[in-house]
Amino acid sequence: MTTKAFEGTFQGEKAVWLQAGRYEAAVLPEIGANLIAFRDTEKEYRFLREPAMDEMEAFKARPIVHGIPVLFPPNRYEDGKFPWQGKVYEFPINEPKTGNHLHGFVHNIPWAVEKFSADETESRVTLALRVREGHSVYTFLPHEFTIRLTYTLNAYGLHQHISVHNEGKEAMPCLIAYHTTINAPFAPNSQASDYGFKMTIGNRWKMSERMLPTGEFQPLSADEEKMKVGGLSPFFESMDNHYTTSPQNGRNYMELTDSREGIKLVYDVGTSYKQWMIWNNGASEGFFCPEPQMNLVNAPNVDLPADQIGLVSLEPGEIWEETGRLYTIELNK
């Protein structure tokens, strides 16, 4: 199997490319370490939504709905306020229609490439974001820490490992999500109608008009119940929904099945992610976003137990880490 890891470009932007047999992937260090492409080159599958050349300026202005952006801290915070251990951090209100802060500070800034390499069985790249006093992120989250992200490509697909290391002297919040943007269809000869999906959802959170959780659950519809077992179109209705996760058989995942090709894409995200967000751009066929989140939206402002809402604290010196994986299963074998 041929493997490679090398610096190159993607639509004119600096990229690190990984190759391993039939698979290739690209990450953009200067745009939030976004894993912008994951492809099966033999079957011409493109699993992630990639920006075309004429979309690059819009993508750079809002690098959220392509690839796998890292959100830290993720989703919305009421009035831009983030209370933490007796202090209240003030985030910019960047969603005027709700009056909230949205999606944090790391998805649109440069990360450092620590290393990339390849051996006989796989290729890999590690990127890091080191936050210290004077860093743009420190302005809003005044803690010293490093987020480290490694992508590995091999015969089994794409593997992701992320860690957060608290290198400061005070406890810090550790809240991460991915705005993962999956193509449906991902196969060149398939249609959206060929696709059904499954997600390990639990309960659905009831949201306010400002898209903030009320702290209560709302009943699942009959179609939402089908999400737990599979076969439902990812465009069955407009979705901007928030759920708890409910791992099945020890795993937390989304599965997307192309019935025409007889292939299933598995997005296994790890059980540290206690929430699922799902957004499908108003049920517009072409892509949807199954987003694993550690924490409930607006978690620091919600009066519920920290363990229930994924409000994770790292003491000085502590490291949090989790893994994820994107891979395919051929159903006719």
Tab-separated table of C-alpha atoms in Angstrom:
chain	number	residue	atom	x	y	z
A	1	MET	CA	0.000	0.000	0.000
A	2	THR	CA	1.325	3.404	-0.966
A	3	THR	CA	1.392	5.972	1.833
A	4	LYS	CA	2.442	9.627	1.731
A	5	ALA	CA	2.300	12.744	3.893
A	6	PHE	CA	3.350	16.017	2.307
A	7	GLU	CA	2.821	19.772	2.256
A	8	GLY	CA	0.828	21.083	-0.671
A	9	THR	CA	-2.180	23.237	-1.389
A	10	PHE	CA	-5.950	22.920	-1.442
A	11	GLN	CA	-7.727	25.457	-3.650
A	12	GLY	CA	-4.733	27.761	-3.221
A	13	GLU	CA	-4.500	27.402	0.578
A	14	LYS	CA	-1.634	25.720	2.413
A	15	ALA	CA	-2.506	22.121	3.203
A	16	VAL	CA	-0.989	18.923	4.506
A	17	TRP	CA	-2.075	15.958	2.420
A	18	LEU	CA	-2.250	12.370	3.609
A	19	GLN	CA	-2.480	9.334	1.348
A	20	ALA	CA	-2.899	5.667	2.227
A	21	GLY	CA	-3.889	3.246	-0.516
A	22	ARG	CA	-7.308	4.204	-1.864
A	23	TYR	CA	-7.810	7.040	0.658
A	24	GLU	CA	-6.601	10.625	0.755
A	25	ALA	CA	-7.263	13.528	3.128
A	26	ALA	CA	-6.232	17.158	3.457
A	27	VAL	CA	-6.058	19.477	6.459
A	28	LEU	CA	-5.764	23.289	6.412
A	29	PRO	CA	-3.422	24.453	9.196
A	30	GLU	CA	-4.034	28.153	8.653
A	31	ILE	CA	-7.843	27.813	8.718
A	32	GLY	CA	-8.496	26.231	12.084
A	33	ALA	CA	-6.876	22.850	11.343
A	34	ASN	CA	-10.002	22.033	9.333
A	35	LEU	CA	-9.910	18.514	7.850
A	36	ILE	CA	-11.286	19.762	4.574
A	37	ALA	CA	-11.228	16.559	2.497
A	38	PHE	CA	-11.559	12.826	3.019
A	39	ARG	CA	-11.893	10.802	-0.178
A	40	ASP	CA	-11.910	7.303	-1.590
A	41	THR	CA	-10.005	7.909	-4.819
A	42	GLU	CA	-10.790	4.499	-6.347
A	43	LYS	CA	-14.561	4.916	-6.082
A	44	GLU	CA	-14.464	8.728	-6.367
A	45	TYR	CA	-16.285	9.168	-3.056
A	46	ARG	CA	-15.994	12.561	-1.347
A	47	PHE	CA	-17.275	12.081	2.165
A	48	LEU	CA	-16.918	15.686	3.354
A	49	ARG	CA	-18.305	18.845	1.801
A	50	GLU	CA	-15.404	20.652	0.157
A	51	PRO	CA	-15.408	24.285	-1.009
A	52	ALA	CA	-14.924	24.839	-4.736
A	53	MET	CA	-12.329	27.363	-5.863
A	54	ASP	CA	-14.965	30.075	-6.342
A	55	GLU	CA	-16.277	29.382	-2.810
A	56	MET	CA	-12.966	29.837	-1.036
A	57	GLU	CA	-13.405	33.458	-0.010
A	58	ALA	CA	-16.836	32.721	1.452
A	59	PHE	CA	-15.394	29.634	3.146
A	60	LYS	CA	-12.554	31.591	4.737
A	61	ALA	CA	-15.025	34.195	5.971
A	62	ARG	CA	-17.196	31.484	7.559
A	63	PRO	CA	-15.298	28.176	7.754
A	64	ILE	CA	-18.142	26.287	9.428
A	65	VAL	CA	-20.090	24.330	6.811
A	66	HIS	CA	-17.235	22.535	5.045
A	67	GLY	CA	-14.951	19.757	6.255
A	68	ILE	CA	-14.506	19.149	9.992
A	69	PRO	CA	-14.111	22.489	11.810
A	70	VAL	CA	-13.070	22.378	15.489
A	71	LEU	CA	-15.330	24.416	17.793
A	72	PHE	CA	-13.916	25.563	21.144
A	73	PRO	CA	-16.058	26.398	23.027
A	74	PRO	CA	-18.910	25.188	20.793
A	75	ASN	CA	-22.321	26.543	19.922
A	76	ARG	CA	-24.142	29.384	21.687
A	77	TYR	CA	-23.597	31.368	24.894
A	78	GLU	CA	-26.340	33.656	26.114
A	79	ASP	CA	-25.478	37.356	25.718
A	80	GLY	CA	-21.867	36.282	25.182
A	81	LYS	CA	-21.483	35.507	28.885
A	82	PHE	CA	-19.494	32.505	30.100
A	83	PRO	CA	-19.510	32.230	33.912
A	84	TRP	CA	-16.590	30.222	35.240
A	85	GLN	CA	-15.582	29.667	38.869
A	86	GLY	CA	-16.690	33.051	40.171
A	87	LYS	CA	-15.729	35.020	37.056
A	88	VAL	CA	-17.738	35.854	33.956
A	89	TYR	CA	-15.851	35.759	30.654
A	90	GLU	CA	-17.249	38.091	27.997
A	91	PHE	CA	-17.408	36.688	24.468
A	92	PRO	CA	-18.272	38.823	21.416
A	93	ILE	CA	-21.894	38.631	20.279
A	94	ASN	CA	-21.411	37.360	16.726
A	95	GLU	CA	-24.960	36.122	16.080
A	96	PRO	CA	-27.025	39.325	16.157
A	97	LYS	CA	-30.362	37.603	15.487
A	98	THR	CA	-30.133	35.711	18.789
A	99	GLY	CA	-27.892	38.049	20.763
A	100	ASN	CA	-25.517	35.172	21.478
A	101	HIS	CA	-21.907	34.231	20.947
A	102	LEU	CA	-21.556	31.335	18.506
A	103	HIS	CA	-18.852	28.676	17.960
A	104	GLY	CA	-15.811	29.927	19.846
A	105	PHE	CA	-12.403	31.051	18.693
A	106	VAL	CA	-10.301	28.288	17.134
A	107	HIS	CA	-11.998	27.304	13.850
A	108	ASN	CA	-10.788	30.272	11.794
A	109	ILE	CA	-7.253	30.926	13.085
A	110	PRO	CA	-3.855	29.362	12.285
A	111	TRP	CA	-2.671	26.199	14.038
A	112	ALA	CA	0.939	25.024	13.978
A	113	VAL	CA	1.951	21.879	12.117
A	114	GLU	CA	4.017	19.931	14.647
A	115	LYS	CA	4.883	17.010	12.402
A	116	PHE	CA	3.735	14.833	9.531
A	117	SER	CA	5.053	11.483	8.389
A	118	ALA	CA	4.254	8.189	6.704
A	119	ASP	CA	5.371	4.610	7.128
A	120	GLU	CA	4.477	1.301	5.491
A	121	THR	CA	0.935	1.211	6.881
A	122	GLU	CA	-0.273	4.783	7.469
A	123	SER	CA	0.248	8.513	7.100
A	124	ARG	CA	-0.368	11.102	9.820
A	125	VAL	CA	-0.238	14.781	10.718
A	126	THR	CA	-0.269	16.507	14.112
A	127	LEU	CA	-1.354	20.115	14.562
A	128	ALA	CA	-1.311	22.186	17.743
A	129	LEU	CA	-2.854	25.383	19.040
A	130	ARG	CA	-0.817	26.788	21.937
A	131	VAL	CA	-2.691	29.438	23.893
A	132	ARG	CA	-0.621	31.762	26.085
A	133	GLU	CA	-0.994	35.346	27.293
A	134	GLY	CA	-1.142	37.569	24.212
A	135	HIS	CA	-2.806	34.911	22.035
A	136	SER	CA	-6.136	35.861	20.444
A	137	VAL	CA	-7.934	33.042	22.286
A	138	TYR	CA	-6.417	34.071	25.640
A	139	THR	CA	-8.209	37.406	25.265
A	140	PHE	CA	-11.519	35.619	25.862
A	141	LEU	CA	-10.413	32.454	27.696
A	142	PRO	CA	-7.518	33.578	29.916
A	143	HIS	CA	-5.929	30.166	30.427
A	144	GLU	CA	-2.677	28.618	29.226
A	145	PHE	CA	-3.344	25.397	27.341
A	146	THR	CA	-2.576	23.428	24.210
A	147	ILE	CA	-5.058	21.705	21.919
A	148	ARG	CA	-3.356	18.981	19.895
A	149	LEU	CA	-5.044	17.270	16.941
A	150	THR	CA	-3.738	14.246	15.049
A	151	TYR	CA	-5.241	12.750	11.902
A	152	THR	CA	-4.088	9.319	10.743
A	153	LEU	CA	-4.979	7.679	7.433
A	154	ASN	CA	-4.634	3.944	6.828
A	155	ALA	CA	-6.405	1.039	5.158
A	156	TYR	CA	-9.278	1.350	7.652
A	157	GLY	CA	-10.035	4.996	6.863
A	158	LEU	CA	-9.494	8.180	8.867
A	159	HIS	CA	-8.664	8.296	12.571
A	160	GLN	CA	-8.788	11.427	14.730
A	161	HIS	CA	-7.195	12.036	18.127
A	162	ILE	CA	-7.598	15.291	20.046
A	163	SER	CA	-6.293	16.380	23.434
A	164	VAL	CA	-6.456	19.468	25.622
A	165	HIS	CA	-3.637	20.011	28.128
A	166	ASN	CA	-4.131	22.588	30.887
A	167	GLU	CA	-0.682	24.154	31.283
A	168	GLY	CA	-1.839	27.022	33.478
A	169	LYS	CA	-2.249	27.477	37.220
A	170	GLU	CA	-6.069	27.487	37.418
A	171	ALA	CA	-8.834	25.089	36.434
A	172	MET	CA	-10.092	25.711	32.890
A	173	PRO	CA	-13.237	24.798	30.950
A	174	CYS	CA	-12.817	22.098	28.296
A	175	LEU	CA	-15.700	22.229	25.813
A	176	ILE	CA	-15.218	20.914	22.256
A	177	ALA	CA	-17.358	20.005	19.261
A	178	TYR	CA	-17.004	19.471	15.525
A	179	HIS	CA	-19.262	21.023	12.894
A	180	THR	CA	-18.731	17.935	10.723
A	181	THR	CA	-20.204	18.406	7.250
A	182	ILE	CA	-21.073	15.120	5.525
A	183	ASN	CA	-21.961	14.879	1.839
A	184	ALA	CA	-25.200	13.111	0.979
A	185	PRO	CA	-24.694	11.937	-1.685
A	186	PHE	CA	-20.965	11.251	-1.310
A	187	ALA	CA	-20.905	8.896	-4.342
A	188	PRO	CA	-20.824	10.530	-7.796
A	189	ASN	CA	-23.632	8.422	-9.282
A	190	SER	CA	-25.989	8.451	-6.283
A	191	GLN	CA	-28.846	10.752	-5.330
A	192	ALA	CA	-29.869	12.076	-1.925
A	193	SER	CA	-32.853	9.725	-2.083
A	194	ASP	CA	-30.435	6.768	-1.963
A	195	TYR	CA	-29.364	7.703	1.570
A	196	GLY	CA	-30.599	6.813	5.024
A	197	PHE	CA	-28.944	7.515	8.349
A	198	LYS	CA	-28.818	6.463	11.973
A	199	MET	CA	-27.608	8.350	15.053
A	200	THR	CA	-27.198	7.351	18.677
A	201	ILE	CA	-29.516	10.053	19.976
A	202	GLY	CA	-31.282	10.020	23.328
A	203	ASN	CA	-33.586	12.868	24.331
A	204	ARG	CA	-34.244	16.075	22.431
A	205	TRP	CA	-33.665	19.350	24.228
A	206	LYS	CA	-36.379	21.968	24.094
A	207	MET	CA	-34.925	25.241	22.808
A	208	SER	CA	-36.003	28.851	23.275
A	209	GLU	CA	-36.514	31.366	20.476
A	210	ARG	CA	-32.862	32.319	20.984
A	211	MET	CA	-31.831	28.689	20.310
A	212	LEU	CA	-30.854	28.179	23.951
A	213	PRO	CA	-31.927	25.122	25.968
A	214	THR	CA	-34.733	25.595	28.446
A	215	GLY	CA	-33.451	22.717	30.567
A	216	GLU	CA	-36.403	20.560	29.559
A	217	PHE	CA	-36.834	17.819	26.985
A	218	GLN	CA	-39.488	17.664	24.271
A	219	PRO	CA	-41.057	14.461	22.941
A	220	LEU	CA	-39.407	12.786	19.966
A	221	SER	CA	-41.512	12.554	16.829
A	222	ALA	CA	-42.074	9.193	15.148
A	223	ASP	CA	-39.431	10.115	12.558
A	224	GLU	CA	-36.937	11.099	15.241
A	225	GLU	CA	-37.443	7.703	16.851
A	226	LYS	CA	-36.435	6.197	13.492
A	227	MET	CA	-33.098	7.996	13.763
A	228	LYS	CA	-32.190	5.498	16.484
A	229	VAL	CA	-32.608	2.486	14.196
A	230	GLY	CA	-31.690	3.834	10.761
A	231	GLY	CA	-33.199	4.156	7.304
A	232	LEU	CA	-34.417	7.750	7.696
A	233	SER	CA	-33.466	10.357	5.088
A	234	PRO	CA	-31.148	13.038	6.499
A	235	PHE	CA	-33.464	15.503	4.728
A	236	PHE	CA	-36.792	14.196	6.073
A	237	GLU	CA	-37.484	17.651	7.510
A	238	SER	CA	-35.617	20.838	8.350
A	239	MET	CA	-33.376	20.141	11.346
A	240	ASP	CA	-31.548	22.437	13.726
A	241	ASN	CA	-31.976	20.038	16.634
A	242	HIS	CA	-30.135	19.231	19.851
A	243	TYR	CA	-30.134	15.816	21.512
A	244	THR	CA	-28.414	13.947	24.279
A	245	THR	CA	-26.313	11.027	23.120
A	246	SER	CA	-27.302	7.459	23.934
A	247	PRO	CA	-24.443	5.112	22.985
A	248	GLN	CA	-25.413	1.749	21.535
A	249	ASN	CA	-23.311	-1.330	22.247
A	250	GLY	CA	-20.647	0.871	23.829
A	251	ARG	CA	-20.316	3.175	20.832
A	252	ASN	CA	-21.484	6.673	19.944
A	253	TYR	CA	-21.883	7.125	16.204
A	254	MET	CA	-23.691	8.250	13.068
A	255	GLU	CA	-24.116	5.857	10.150
A	256	LEU	CA	-24.980	6.993	6.625
A	257	THR	CA	-25.962	4.256	4.179
A	258	ASP	CA	-25.921	4.563	0.395
A	259	SER	CA	-28.367	1.852	-0.689
A	260	ARG	CA	-27.462	2.224	-4.359
A	261	GLU	CA	-23.735	1.661	-3.767
A	262	GLY	CA	-24.259	-0.815	-0.946
A	263	ILE	CA	-21.885	1.039	1.367
A	264	LYS	CA	-22.152	2.505	4.839
A	265	LEU	CA	-20.132	5.469	6.125
A	266	VAL	CA	-19.552	5.222	9.878
A	267	TYR	CA	-18.716	8.299	11.956
A	268	ASP	CA	-17.685	6.973	15.364
A	269	VAL	CA	-17.108	9.905	17.723
A	270	GLY	CA	-16.330	8.434	21.132
A	271	THR	CA	-18.422	8.514	24.282
A	272	SER	CA	-16.988	11.725	25.771
A	273	TYR	CA	-19.404	13.612	23.548
A	274	LYS	CA	-22.607	13.801	25.571
A	275	GLN	CA	-24.620	15.798	23.013
A	276	TRP	CA	-25.522	15.531	19.337
A	277	MET	CA	-26.383	18.580	17.289
A	278	ILE	CA	-27.814	17.969	13.820
A	279	TRP	CA	-28.329	20.617	11.159
A	280	ASN	CA	-29.316	20.050	7.529
A	281	ASN	CA	-29.490	23.549	6.052
A	282	GLY	CA	-33.266	23.670	5.914
A	283	ALA	CA	-33.496	20.112	4.503
A	284	SER	CA	-31.533	21.178	1.408
A	285	GLU	CA	-30.208	18.014	-0.203
A	286	GLY	CA	-26.471	17.693	-0.635
A	287	PHE	CA	-24.993	17.764	2.859
A	288	PHE	CA	-25.880	17.667	6.536
A	289	CYS	CA	-24.011	18.179	9.795
A	290	PRO	CA	-24.042	15.510	12.525
A	291	GLU	CA	-22.120	17.421	15.197
A	292	PRO	CA	-20.716	15.683	18.290
A	293	GLN	CA	-20.485	18.056	21.257
A	294	MET	CA	-18.996	17.517	24.690
A	295	ASN	CA	-21.371	19.981	26.269
A	296	LEU	CA	-24.922	21.198	26.140
A	297	VAL	CA	-25.411	24.536	24.411
A	298	ASN	CA	-24.900	27.423	26.858
A	299	ALA	CA	-23.785	24.905	29.499
A	300	PRO	CA	-22.153	27.348	31.965
A	301	ASN	CA	-25.469	29.236	32.171
A	302	VAL	CA	-27.650	26.129	32.665
A	303	ASP	CA	-28.575	25.049	36.185
A	304	LEU	CA	-28.121	21.293	35.711
A	305	PRO	CA	-25.409	18.904	36.976
A	306	ALA	CA	-22.085	19.356	35.195
A	307	ASP	CA	-21.803	15.638	34.367
A	308	GLN	CA	-25.240	15.664	32.741
A	309	ILE	CA	-24.502	18.624	30.489
A	310	GLY	CA	-20.853	17.880	29.707
A	311	LEU	CA	-19.417	20.882	31.537
A	312	VAL	CA	-15.874	19.531	31.864
A	313	SER	CA	-13.217	21.160	34.031
A	314	LEU	CA	-9.478	20.511	33.706
A	315	GLU	CA	-7.301	21.106	36.740
A	316	PRO	CA	-3.732	22.385	36.231
A	317	GLY	CA	-1.642	19.763	34.478
A	318	GLU	CA	-4.598	17.595	33.490
A	319	ILE	CA	-5.175	16.285	29.967
A	320	TRP	CA	-8.493	15.453	28.333
A	321	GLU	CA	-8.474	13.373	25.162
A	322	GLU	CA	-10.829	11.557	22.806
A	323	THR	CA	-10.716	9.750	19.500
A	324	GLY	CA	-12.974	9.509	16.480
A	325	ARG	CA	-13.052	7.618	13.225
A	326	LEU	CA	-14.574	7.830	9.735
A	327	TYR	CA	-14.646	4.575	7.795
A	328	THR	CA	-16.788	2.578	5.393
A	329	ILE	CA	-18.371	-0.852	5.483
A	330	GLU	CA	-19.316	-2.668	2.259
A	331	LEU	CA	-22.753	-4.158	2.840
A	332	ASN	CA	-22.724	-6.782	0.093
A	333	LYS	CA	-19.631	-8.625	1.308
